[in-house]
Short mmCIF file of C-alpha atoms in Angstrom, two decimals:
data_model
loop_
_atom_site.label_atom_id
_atom_site.label_comp_id
_atom_site.label_asym_id
_atom_site.label_seq_id
_atom_site.Cartn_x
_atom_site.Cartn_y
_atom_site.Cartn_z
CA MET A 1 15.45 13.49 3.64
CA LEU A 2 14.93 13.71 -0.13
CA ILE A 3 11.62 12.03 -0.97
CA GLY A 4 8.54 12.01 1.27
CA VAL A 5 5.63 9.64 0.68
CA ILE A 6 2.11 9.93 2.05
CA ALA A 7 0.51 6.49 1.61
CA ASP A 8 -3.21 5.94 2.13
CA ASP A 9 -2.83 2.44 3.55
CA PHE A 10 -0.17 0.22 5.10
CA THR A 11 0.28 -2.35 2.33
CA GLY A 12 0.67 0.45 -0.17
CA ALA A 13 3.21 2.10 2.09
CA SER A 14 5.38 -1.03 2.28
CA ASP A 15 4.94 -1.51 -1.48
CA ILE A 16 6.38 1.91 -2.37
CA ALA A 17 9.00 1.70 0.41
CA ASN A 18 10.17 -1.49 -1.26
CA THR A 19 10.31 0.25 -4.65
CA LEU A 20 12.34 3.18 -3.35
CA ALA A 21 14.70 0.96 -1.36
CA LYS A 22 15.60 -1.52 -4.11
CA GLY A 23 15.65 0.92 -7.07
CA LEU A 24 16.45 -0.02 -10.68
CA HIS A 25 19.64 2.00 -10.97
CA PRO A 26 22.95 0.04 -10.94
CA GLU A 27 23.85 1.83 -7.70
CA GLY A 28 20.64 0.68 -6.03
CA GLY A 29 17.87 2.62 -4.35
CA LEU A 30 17.45 5.08 -1.52
CA ARG A 31 17.81 4.42 2.21
CA THR A 32 14.13 4.13 3.07
CA ALA A 33 12.17 3.96 6.32
CA GLN A 34 8.47 3.23 6.69
CA PHE A 35 6.71 4.93 9.59
CA VAL A 36 3.59 3.48 11.19
CA SER A 37 2.28 6.98 11.92
CA VAL A 38 3.49 10.58 11.82
CA PRO A 39 6.51 10.56 14.18
CA ASP A 40 6.70 12.93 17.14
CA GLY A 41 10.35 13.78 16.56
CA ALA A 42 12.80 14.09 13.70
CA ALA A 43 13.63 11.26 11.31
CA PRO A 44 17.02 9.49 11.54
CA ALA A 45 19.65 11.56 9.76
CA ASN A 46 20.57 8.78 7.32
CA VAL A 47 17.08 8.31 5.86
CA ASP A 48 16.79 9.40 2.21
CA ALA A 49 13.14 8.49 1.70
CA GLY A 50 10.45 8.46 4.37
CA VAL A 51 7.10 6.73 3.91
CA ILE A 52 4.23 7.64 6.23
CA SER A 53 1.62 4.88 6.55
CA LEU A 54 -1.90 6.22 6.93
CA LYS A 55 -5.18 4.39 7.23
CA SER A 56 -7.08 6.91 5.15
CA ARG A 57 -8.16 5.08 2.00
CA THR A 58 -11.75 4.68 3.13
CA ALA A 59 -11.76 7.52 5.67
CA PRO A 60 -14.17 10.47 5.36
CA ILE A 61 -12.78 13.23 3.16
CA ALA A 62 -12.11 15.74 5.95
CA GLU A 63 -10.26 13.13 8.03
CA ALA A 64 -8.21 11.86 5.07
CA VAL A 65 -7.22 15.41 4.10
CA ALA A 66 -6.26 16.36 7.66
CA ASP A 67 -4.16 13.22 8.16
CA SER A 68 -2.46 13.59 4.79
CA VAL A 69 -1.61 17.27 5.33
CA SER A 70 -0.22 16.44 8.78
CA ALA A 71 2.02 13.76 7.24
CA PHE A 72 3.09 16.16 4.49
CA ARG A 73 4.06 18.88 6.93
CA TRP A 74 6.21 16.50 8.98
CA LEU A 75 7.97 15.28 5.82
CA GLN A 76 8.43 18.87 4.68
CA ALA A 77 10.04 19.68 8.03
CA GLN A 78 12.54 16.86 7.38
CA GLY A 79 13.72 18.68 4.25
CA CYS A 80 12.02 16.59 1.55
CA ARG A 81 12.39 17.97 -1.96
CA GLN A 82 9.74 15.82 -3.64
CA PHE A 83 6.47 14.37 -2.37
CA ILE A 84 4.43 11.39 -3.51
CA PHE A 85 0.79 10.76 -2.65
CA LYS A 86 0.58 6.98 -2.92
CA TYR A 87 -2.76 5.24 -3.51
CA CYS A 88 -3.63 1.78 -4.79
CA SER A 89 -2.64 0.63 -8.27
CA THR A 90 -6.35 -0.05 -8.81
CA PHE A 91 -7.23 3.54 -7.77
CA ASP A 92 -9.43 2.15 -4.96
CA SER A 93 -12.04 4.78 -4.18
CA THR A 94 -15.65 5.63 -4.91
CA LYS A 95 -17.18 8.57 -6.77
CA GLU A 96 -17.23 10.30 -3.38
CA GLY A 97 -13.70 9.08 -2.56
CA ASN A 98 -10.87 11.12 -1.12
CA ILE A 99 -8.08 10.75 -3.71
CA GLY A 100 -9.10 13.96 -5.47
CA PRO A 101 -9.59 16.04 -2.30
CA VAL A 102 -6.30 14.85 -0.75
CA ALA A 103 -4.42 15.62 -3.97
CA GLU A 104 -6.01 19.08 -4.05
CA ALA A 105 -4.95 19.79 -0.47
CA LEU A 106 -1.37 18.65 -1.05
CA ALA A 107 -1.15 20.60 -4.31
CA ASP A 108 -2.37 23.71 -2.49
CA GLU A 109 0.24 23.21 0.25
CA LEU A 110 2.96 23.07 -2.40
CA ARG A 111 1.35 25.56 -4.79
CA ALA A 112 1.78 22.94 -7.51
CA ASP A 113 0.20 23.89 -10.83
CA LYS A 114 0.56 20.48 -12.55
CA VAL A 115 0.16 17.16 -10.77
CA VAL A 116 0.52 13.76 -12.47
CA PHE A 117 -1.69 10.79 -11.59
CA CYS A 118 -0.43 7.36 -12.64
CA PRO A 119 -1.59 4.27 -10.71
CA ALA A 120 0.18 1.85 -13.10
CA PHE A 121 2.11 -1.13 -11.69
CA PRO A 122 2.89 -3.27 -14.79
CA THR A 123 4.72 -5.97 -12.80
CA THR A 124 1.38 -6.93 -11.26
CA GLY A 125 -0.65 -6.31 -14.42
CA ARG A 126 -1.90 -2.78 -13.71
CA THR A 127 -1.47 -0.52 -16.72
CA VAL A 128 -2.89 2.81 -17.86
CA TYR A 129 -3.68 3.32 -21.55
CA GLN A 130 -5.73 6.12 -23.10
CA GLY A 131 -6.50 7.25 -19.57
CA HIS A 132 -8.12 3.89 -18.71
CA LEU A 133 -6.86 1.53 -16.01
CA PHE A 134 -6.47 -2.15 -16.84
CA VAL A 135 -5.84 -5.23 -14.70
CA GLY A 136 -4.18 -7.71 -17.01
CA ASP A 137 -6.20 -7.64 -20.22
CA LYS A 138 -9.41 -6.50 -18.52
CA PRO A 139 -10.68 -2.97 -17.91
CA LEU A 140 -10.69 -2.20 -14.18
CA ASN A 141 -14.48 -2.40 -13.94
CA GLU A 142 -14.46 -5.93 -15.41
CA SER A 143 -11.57 -7.28 -13.33
CA GLY A 144 -13.45 -8.14 -10.15
CA LEU A 145 -12.68 -4.78 -8.54
CA GLU A 146 -16.23 -3.74 -9.33
CA ASN A 147 -17.18 -6.09 -6.47
CA HIS A 148 -14.75 -4.66 -3.89
CA PRO A 149 -16.63 -4.57 -0.55
CA LEU A 150 -15.44 -1.05 0.38
CA THR A 151 -14.36 0.67 -2.83
CA PRO A 152 -16.16 -0.86 -5.83
CA MET A 153 -14.56 0.44 -9.04
CA THR A 154 -17.25 0.60 -11.73
CA ASP A 155 -15.44 2.74 -14.30
CA ALA A 156 -12.00 2.18 -15.87
CA ASP A 157 -11.73 5.79 -17.11
CA ILE A 158 -9.52 7.36 -14.43
CA ARG A 159 -10.04 10.83 -15.89
CA ARG A 160 -13.77 10.52 -15.43
CA TRP A 161 -13.49 8.85 -12.01
CA LEU A 162 -11.15 11.53 -10.70
CA GLY A 163 -13.47 14.14 -12.18
CA HIS A 164 -16.20 12.99 -9.82
CA GLN A 165 -13.95 13.76 -6.84
CA THR A 166 -12.53 17.17 -7.71
CA ASN A 167 -13.42 20.50 -9.24
CA GLU A 168 -10.03 20.62 -10.93
CA ALA A 169 -9.81 20.02 -14.68
CA VAL A 170 -8.29 16.63 -15.56
CA GLY A 171 -5.98 16.29 -18.57
CA HIS A 172 -4.18 13.35 -20.18
CA VAL A 173 -0.66 12.55 -21.41
CA PRO A 174 -1.15 9.74 -23.95
CA HIS A 175 1.18 6.81 -24.39
CA ALA A 176 2.30 8.21 -27.75
CA ALA A 177 3.96 11.08 -25.87
CA VAL A 178 5.34 8.88 -23.07
CA ALA A 179 6.97 6.56 -25.62
CA LYS A 180 8.89 9.50 -27.14
CA GLY A 181 10.72 10.26 -23.90
CA ALA A 182 10.95 12.71 -21.03
CA SER A 183 11.13 15.82 -23.20
CA ALA A 184 7.96 14.86 -25.06
CA ILE A 185 6.17 14.28 -21.74
CA ARG A 186 7.17 17.74 -20.49
CA GLN A 187 6.01 19.32 -23.75
CA ALA A 188 2.68 17.46 -23.62
CA MET A 189 2.10 18.57 -20.03
CA ALA A 190 2.90 22.18 -20.90
CA ARG A 191 0.15 22.13 -23.53
CA ILE A 192 -2.48 20.78 -21.14
CA ASP A 193 -4.76 23.37 -19.60
CA ALA A 194 -5.52 21.35 -16.45
CA ARG A 195 -3.99 21.09 -12.99
CA PHE A 196 -4.41 17.32 -12.74
CA VAL A 197 -2.99 15.07 -15.47
CA ILE A 198 -3.46 11.31 -16.02
CA ALA A 199 -0.32 9.78 -17.54
CA ASP A 200 -0.36 6.54 -19.51
CA ALA A 201 2.14 3.77 -18.66
CA ILE A 202 2.08 0.22 -19.96
CA ASP A 203 5.48 -1.07 -18.81
CA ASP A 204 8.32 -0.28 -16.41
CA ALA A 205 10.20 1.61 -19.10
CA ASP A 206 7.32 4.09 -19.29
CA LEU A 207 7.44 4.60 -15.53
CA ILE A 208 11.19 5.20 -15.60
CA THR A 209 10.70 7.74 -18.38
CA LEU A 210 7.99 9.46 -16.33
CA GLY A 211 10.39 9.56 -13.38
CA GLU A 212 12.94 11.38 -15.52
CA ALA A 213 10.31 13.80 -16.82
CA LEU A 214 9.10 14.53 -13.29
CA SER A 215 12.52 15.09 -11.73
CA ASP A 216 11.59 18.68 -10.84
CA ALA A 217 7.96 18.00 -9.82
CA THR A 218 7.21 18.82 -6.20
CA LEU A 219 4.15 16.55 -6.05
CA ILE A 220 3.47 13.27 -7.86
CA THR A 221 0.60 10.86 -7.26
CA GLY A 222 0.21 7.21 -8.17
CA GLY A 223 0.79 3.61 -7.29
CA SER A 224 4.19 2.34 -6.23
CA GLY A 225 5.28 2.03 -9.85
CA ILE A 226 5.51 5.80 -10.20
CA ALA A 227 8.53 5.67 -7.88
CA LEU A 228 10.56 3.32 -10.10
CA GLY A 229 12.41 6.09 -11.87
CA LEU A 230 12.70 8.57 -9.01
CA PRO A 231 15.68 7.30 -6.92
CA ARG A 232 18.11 7.79 -9.81
CA ASN A 233 17.26 11.52 -9.82
CA PHE A 234 18.64 11.77 -6.29
CA LEU A 235 21.42 9.19 -6.10
CA LYS A 236 24.13 11.78 -6.68
CA SER A 237 22.97 13.48 -3.47
CA VAL A 238 23.30 10.30 -1.40
CA SER A 239 26.48 9.38 0.43
CA SER A 240 27.46 5.77 -0.23
CA LYS A 241 29.22 5.63 3.13
CA GLN A 242 26.01 5.69 5.15
CA GLN A 243 23.76 2.67 5.27
CA LEU A 244 20.27 2.25 6.64
CA PRO A 245 19.79 -1.15 8.32
CA GLY A 246 17.57 -3.52 6.37
CA ALA A 247 15.08 -5.91 7.88
CA GLU A 248 16.73 -8.54 10.07
CA ALA A 249 15.95 -12.24 10.27
CA CYS A 250 13.54 -13.18 13.06
CA GLN A 251 13.21 -16.56 14.70
CA GLY A 252 10.12 -17.50 16.65
CA ALA A 253 6.45 -18.37 16.55
CA GLU A 254 4.45 -17.43 13.46
CA ALA A 255 0.90 -16.37 12.57
CA ILE A 256 -0.96 -15.47 9.38
CA LEU A 257 -3.97 -13.13 9.49
CA ALA A 258 -6.06 -12.58 6.35
CA GLY A 259 -8.82 -9.99 6.12
CA SER A 260 -8.82 -9.46 2.36
CA CYS A 261 -11.68 -10.70 0.21
CA SER A 262 -9.80 -10.41 -3.09
CA GLY A 263 -9.71 -13.33 -5.48
CA ALA A 264 -5.93 -13.61 -5.14
CA THR A 265 -6.07 -13.85 -1.34
CA ARG A 266 -8.90 -16.38 -1.42
CA GLY A 267 -6.79 -18.49 -3.79
CA GLN A 268 -3.78 -18.19 -1.46
CA ILE A 269 -5.93 -19.29 1.47
CA ASP A 270 -7.15 -22.35 -0.45
CA PHE A 271 -3.58 -23.21 -1.46
CA HIS A 272 -2.35 -22.85 2.13
CA ALA A 273 -5.24 -24.82 3.62
CA ALA A 274 -4.22 -27.95 1.72
CA ASP A 275 -1.18 -28.45 4.00
CA HIS A 276 -1.60 -26.14 6.99
CA PRO A 277 -4.11 -25.48 9.79
CA THR A 278 -6.64 -22.77 8.98
CA LEU A 279 -9.47 -21.12 10.88
CA ALA A 280 -12.38 -19.47 9.10
CA ILE A 281 -13.49 -16.60 11.34
CA ASP A 282 -17.20 -16.69 12.07
CA VAL A 283 -18.16 -13.07 11.38
CA PRO A 284 -21.65 -13.31 12.97
CA GLY A 285 -19.85 -14.68 16.04
CA VAL A 286 -17.50 -11.69 15.98
CA MET A 287 -20.47 -9.32 15.79
CA ALA A 288 -22.17 -11.15 18.67
CA GLY A 289 -19.02 -11.17 20.81
CA THR A 290 -18.68 -14.95 20.94
CA VAL A 291 -15.61 -14.99 18.68
CA THR A 292 -12.85 -12.87 20.23
CA ALA A 293 -9.12 -12.28 20.07
CA GLU A 294 -8.73 -15.00 22.67
CA THR A 295 -10.41 -17.42 20.22
CA LEU A 296 -7.83 -16.67 17.54
CA VAL A 297 -4.87 -16.68 19.92
CA LYS A 298 -5.88 -20.11 21.22
CA PHE A 299 -5.87 -21.40 17.63
CA TYR A 300 -2.46 -19.92 16.86
CA ARG A 301 -0.86 -21.23 20.07
CA ALA A 302 -2.17 -24.72 19.34
CA HIS A 303 -0.48 -24.78 15.94
CA VAL A 304 2.89 -23.05 16.45
CA GLY A 305 5.36 -24.36 13.88
CA SER A 306 2.66 -25.25 11.35
CA ALA A 307 2.09 -21.79 9.76
CA PRO A 308 -1.45 -21.35 11.15
CA LEU A 309 -3.80 -19.05 9.23
CA ALA A 310 -7.02 -17.37 10.45
CA TYR A 311 -9.09 -15.55 7.87
CA SER A 312 -12.28 -13.56 7.44
CA SER A 313 -12.20 -13.63 3.64
CA GLY A 314 -15.34 -14.47 1.69
CA THR A 315 -16.85 -14.31 -1.77
CA PRO A 316 -18.44 -11.03 -2.94
CA ASP A 317 -21.93 -12.45 -2.32
CA GLU A 318 -21.01 -13.61 1.20
CA VAL A 319 -19.52 -10.23 2.04
CA LYS A 320 -22.56 -8.35 0.73
CA ALA A 321 -24.88 -10.53 2.80
CA LEU A 322 -22.92 -9.81 5.99
CA GLN A 323 -22.82 -6.08 5.23
CA LEU A 324 -26.57 -5.99 4.65
CA LYS A 325 -27.21 -7.81 7.91
CA PHE A 326 -24.80 -5.95 10.19
CA GLY A 327 -23.77 -2.79 8.30
CA ARG A 328 -20.62 -2.26 6.24
CA GLU A 329 -18.86 0.08 8.67
CA GLU A 330 -19.84 -2.01 11.68
CA VAL A 331 -18.41 -5.21 10.19
CA ALA A 332 -15.18 -3.47 9.15
CA ALA A 333 -14.72 -1.88 12.58
CA LYS A 334 -15.33 -5.13 14.45
CA LEU A 335 -12.89 -7.09 12.28
CA ASP A 336 -10.22 -4.38 12.53
CA ALA A 337 -10.56 -4.43 16.30
CA LEU A 338 -10.37 -8.25 16.35
CA PHE A 339 -7.19 -8.38 14.27
CA SER A 340 -5.64 -5.48 16.17
CA GLU A 341 -6.21 -7.04 19.59
CA THR A 342 -5.08 -10.46 18.35
CA ALA A 343 -1.81 -9.05 16.99
CA ALA A 344 -1.00 -7.24 20.23
CA MET A 345 -1.65 -10.39 22.25
CA LEU A 346 0.48 -12.51 19.91
CA VAL A 347 3.46 -10.17 20.23
CA ASP A 348 3.14 -10.17 24.02
CA LEU A 349 3.13 -13.98 23.89
CA GLY A 350 6.38 -14.07 21.91
CA PHE A 351 5.18 -14.45 18.32
CA ARG A 352 7.85 -12.95 16.09
CA ARG A 353 6.76 -13.58 12.48
CA ILE A 354 3.40 -12.22 11.37
CA VAL A 355 2.00 -12.19 7.83
CA VAL A 356 -1.04 -10.06 7.05
CA ALA A 357 -3.27 -9.95 3.95
CA GLY A 358 -5.48 -6.96 3.18
CA GLY A 359 -4.94 -3.22 3.42
CA GLU A 360 -7.36 -2.46 6.24
CA THR A 361 -6.25 -5.52 8.21
CA SER A 362 -2.58 -4.62 7.71
CA GLY A 363 -3.18 -1.14 9.07
CA ALA A 364 -4.89 -2.44 12.17
CA VAL A 365 -2.19 -5.06 12.82
CA ALA A 366 0.81 -2.80 12.15
CA GLN A 367 -0.54 -0.05 14.39
CA ALA A 368 -1.22 -2.50 17.21
CA ILE A 369 2.25 -4.03 17.02
CA SER A 370 3.91 -0.62 16.77
CA GLN A 371 2.10 0.53 19.91
CA THR A 372 2.91 -2.70 21.74
CA LEU A 373 6.62 -2.37 20.94
CA SER A 374 6.73 1.46 21.11
CA ALA A 375 8.40 1.32 17.69
CA PRO A 376 7.10 3.76 15.02
CA ALA A 377 9.63 2.98 12.26
CA MET A 378 9.96 -0.19 10.18
CA ASN A 379 13.09 -1.28 8.31
CA VAL A 380 12.61 -2.51 4.74
CA GLY A 381 14.14 -5.86 3.87
CA ARG A 382 14.01 -8.47 1.13
CA GLU A 383 11.19 -8.55 -1.37
CA ILE A 384 8.92 -11.58 -0.96
CA ASP A 385 6.88 -11.07 -4.11
CA PRO A 386 6.50 -7.92 -6.25
CA GLY A 387 5.34 -5.07 -4.03
CA VAL A 388 5.70 -6.91 -0.70
CA PRO A 389 8.93 -6.70 1.35
CA VAL A 390 9.81 -8.14 4.72
CA LEU A 391 9.57 -5.42 7.38
CA THR A 392 11.00 -5.46 10.89
CA LEU A 393 10.32 -3.24 13.86
CA GLY A 394 11.21 -3.17 17.52
CA ASN A 395 14.51 -3.42 19.39
CA ASP A 396 14.58 -5.90 22.29
CA ARG A 397 11.52 -7.69 20.93
CA LYS A 398 12.06 -7.59 17.17
CA VAL A 399 9.08 -8.61 15.02
CA ALA A 400 9.04 -9.38 11.29
CA LEU A 401 5.99 -8.34 9.31
CA ALA A 402 4.71 -8.86 5.78
CA LEU A 403 1.84 -6.56 4.81
CA LYS A 404 0.29 -7.91 1.63
CA SER A 405 -2.23 -6.07 -0.53
CA GLY A 406 -5.17 -8.34 -1.24
CA ASN A 407 -4.40 -8.89 -4.90
CA PHE A 408 -0.63 -9.34 -4.56
CA GLY A 409 1.49 -12.44 -4.20
CA ALA A 410 1.94 -15.91 -5.64
CA PRO A 411 -0.27 -18.83 -4.49
CA GLU A 412 2.40 -19.99 -2.00
CA PHE A 413 2.97 -16.46 -0.66
CA PHE A 414 2.23 -17.17 3.02
CA VAL A 415 4.83 -19.92 3.49
CA LYS A 416 7.37 -18.08 1.35
CA ALA A 417 6.99 -14.98 3.53
CA LEU A 418 7.51 -16.91 6.76
CA ARG A 419 10.66 -18.58 5.40
CA LEU A 420 12.20 -15.29 4.29
CA MET A 421 11.42 -13.75 7.68
CA GLU A 422 13.57 -16.30 9.45
CA GLY A 423 16.35 -15.98 6.90
CA SER A 424 15.55 -19.11 4.90
CA GLN A 425 15.58 -19.14 1.11
#
């Protein structure tokens, strides 16, 4: 294995797996596998890039560090030469978040003296300029992410935000240096007296240049975009005779589960509801135990063939009201358990195409399905929309998954995903 990725949530893991697998080089990308957890045994011999999916984005610092180091050590044992700590392209965390502590721990493991941070993903509008993170033409803290129910981002200055989470000095490689090429980036980094370095990137060309500049870096951190330029550094080491199977087409019953409260997901739900059956999950009922996995499964079974969607999404004000009434952690835990149990039941009932929206929800669903099928690895298939591929797992009972970050995807994403899963255009 050449590249090892530690991803702090499941949608982010499939996002960067997609980036590494498709590549931008004429010869393509790397043979990539996404793992639902840290495997017990060795990786398949023909895997060039391994992505470990963690559910650590909102975990306590000690837990996130322990899980990340465990994933790193397994990847290191597989022979990886370069490691990526993948977090969200909107740097989802709080002042007390774990991005800084996890990066510190991984840097200590590798004895890395300079570590780049670059959450940019220009294809979806996330850019870094002058050390500040933008979503489209808005600073991060004016983009709606300041209202995120779990990780409200109230400052667009990534240098300052990271500074809250670490004792390490935080430097900056400005876009003026990035635009001059890989050599200029290396020179700028050499002049910086800081272990952690925020790198600007406003388009894919910048990310490819960063990839060239970081060809010898043992540890890189960022969103999936930071991986755009990395496969080409390793392609000469990859045998073209070996192929890793991609995701296969799956026929069968379908279900859509949405737990994201992002504006994009709410818009996708509204678009879908115009022509398809939907079920708004009654969160107080979930907390009281009157709305259960059986409730959702009954809805899905009644609407097989019609792309049924059940969702717990709400506006920022609605989410805040529920959190104040029941507790933020309690609501999140109950909904994760609901989606997890529902997914396991659906797979046992023969559902074979499952679309999920939201990072926390995706983690709960993917883990449940992996355990149900005893299948820890997912194959990476066709890209549905930027950052979201079709994934398949299982052998005798093969299941297709799409794990969508809340803010990703076109309005018609749900139906498009289901069609690609069954091999339709």
